[in-house]
Amino acid sequence: CHHPEADVVGVEGSVGIGNGSAGMTGSVRQILATEAVQVHLRWIQHLGLTNCFVAPEVWDLSHVSMLASHNRPICHVLFMLSVVHHIDNISTEQYQRAGMTRCEGVIHLLGKLLRLAPKIFIELPNRPWMACAYDVYHSQQAILEAAAKASGLSWRFRGPIFTADWFGLRELWVLEANETMLPVDVQSCPFTLLYCGDSQGEDVDQDPQSGPDSADEALLANLGCMGKQDDSTSAAGHNSSDYIHACPSLGGASIDPGLLMLQEPILELVPAHIGKALNIAPTELLLAHLALRDAIVEANEVLHEVKSYDIANKP
């Protein structure tokens, strides 16, 4: 909410732990009905994040390769936290059809993913996931180095900037492209459907973590989204009827990605020397600047609250 100029898109494929196989055996409508997406949408509503969206689509090797085939990034920063092994697990048959071993397929997939943004925050799983890659490369850093080589680009590695003991040790790495990539094409959108929270008629004070009430469950049942398999193609197949009949009543509103381009304000071009300075500035300096800016915003908000309290309580 402190950075309204940024568009944040969460890709939800529902093919991993937590949402079962909704993305592979169900429709886009059923992805939107999963608990994870519903919590996401409630937080969008609760915080009034008009620049935050959910993209209900399944990423596999074929889809990632299509995104990478344009030879330009689809975003400025990509977060892949505990997600790449799910993409790997549903791509195994595509590896075989391409004549690759499982390990070769993993590295090929990661290399394609790296081409989608010039700055990437990535967390790999530990064994037993991606065991074939660990058998060959032995460490998360070595796997990422092999992926960087497969991407065909040169990368700077920072990390691990964080480690966590979650089903084995997991490391969070930051990869930054050493060479200039083409700019993101802000006049096009790589997502077939975007879904956002719609606070109209909703209780924005409701706890976003709370599950749907009985009325919500009845609504989902009427839409065929609970305990019922509809006849449309799975989300992996991207049947167009799923997008046409997206469900605003599930707690959000469907957005035509093309319309976002029309409503964006026309901004003046930033002077070239500013862009160059940002491009060569150390990441630590940029992070420090953003942290300082956020602290200033929060301090101003606290001062405003204090002043409002003093005025309200004066005799």
mmCIF file of C-alpha atoms in Angstrom, residues 9 11 55 57 59 63 66-68 70 72-75 116 184-194 238 257-258 260-261:
data_model
loop_
_atom_site.group_PDB
_atom_site.id
_atom_site.type_symbol
_atom_site.label_atom_id
_atom_site.label_comp_id
_atom_site.label_asym_id
_atom_site.label_seq_id
_atom_site.Cartn_x
_atom_site.Cartn_y
_atom_site.Cartn_z
ATOM 1 C CA VAL A 9 0.555 -10.158 -9.319
ATOM 2 C CA VAL A 11 0.312 -16.453 -9.778
ATOM 3 C CA ALA A 55 -3.528 -14.644 -11.816
ATOM 4 C CA GLU A 57 -3.042 -20.121 -14.136
ATOM 5 C CA TRP A 59 2.870 -22.761 -14.850
ATOM 6 C CA HIS A 63 3.974 -22.262 -20.280
ATOM 7 C CA MET A 66 6.255 -19.617 -23.957
ATOM 8 C CA LEU A 67 6.750 -16.675 -21.584
ATOM 9 C CA ALA A 68 10.531 -16.819 -22.052
ATOM 10 C CA HIS A 70 9.604 -13.356 -26.160
ATOM 11 C CA ARG A 72 12.178 -9.948 -22.642
ATOM 12 C CA PRO A 73 11.250 -10.051 -18.958
ATOM 13 C CA ILE A 74 7.593 -10.107 -17.952
ATOM 14 C CA CYS A 75 8.231 -8.196 -14.702
ATOM 15 C CA LEU A 116 11.510 -13.762 -16.863
ATOM 16 C CA VAL A 184 9.378 -4.886 -19.567
ATOM 17 C CA ASP A 185 6.665 -4.228 -22.128
ATOM 18 C CA VAL A 186 4.188 -2.300 -19.968
ATOM 19 C CA GLN A 187 1.770 -2.022 -22.909
ATOM 20 C CA SER A 188 1.008 -5.748 -22.795
ATOM 21 C CA CYS A 189 0.109 -8.187 -20.048
ATOM 22 C CA PRO A 190 1.414 -11.770 -19.910
ATOM 23 C CA PHE A 191 -1.556 -12.978 -17.853
ATOM 24 C CA THR A 192 -4.773 -14.229 -19.433
ATOM 25 C CA LEU A 193 -6.881 -13.276 -16.409
ATOM 26 C CA LEU A 194 -6.296 -11.045 -13.407
ATOM 27 C CA HIS A 238 -6.780 -22.356 -20.355
ATOM 28 C CA PRO A 257 -5.530 -7.134 -18.383
ATOM 29 C CA GLY A 258 -5.802 -4.909 -21.452
ATOM 30 C CA LEU A 260 -5.133 -1.863 -17.072
ATOM 31 C CA MET A 261 -3.053 -0.384 -19.853
#
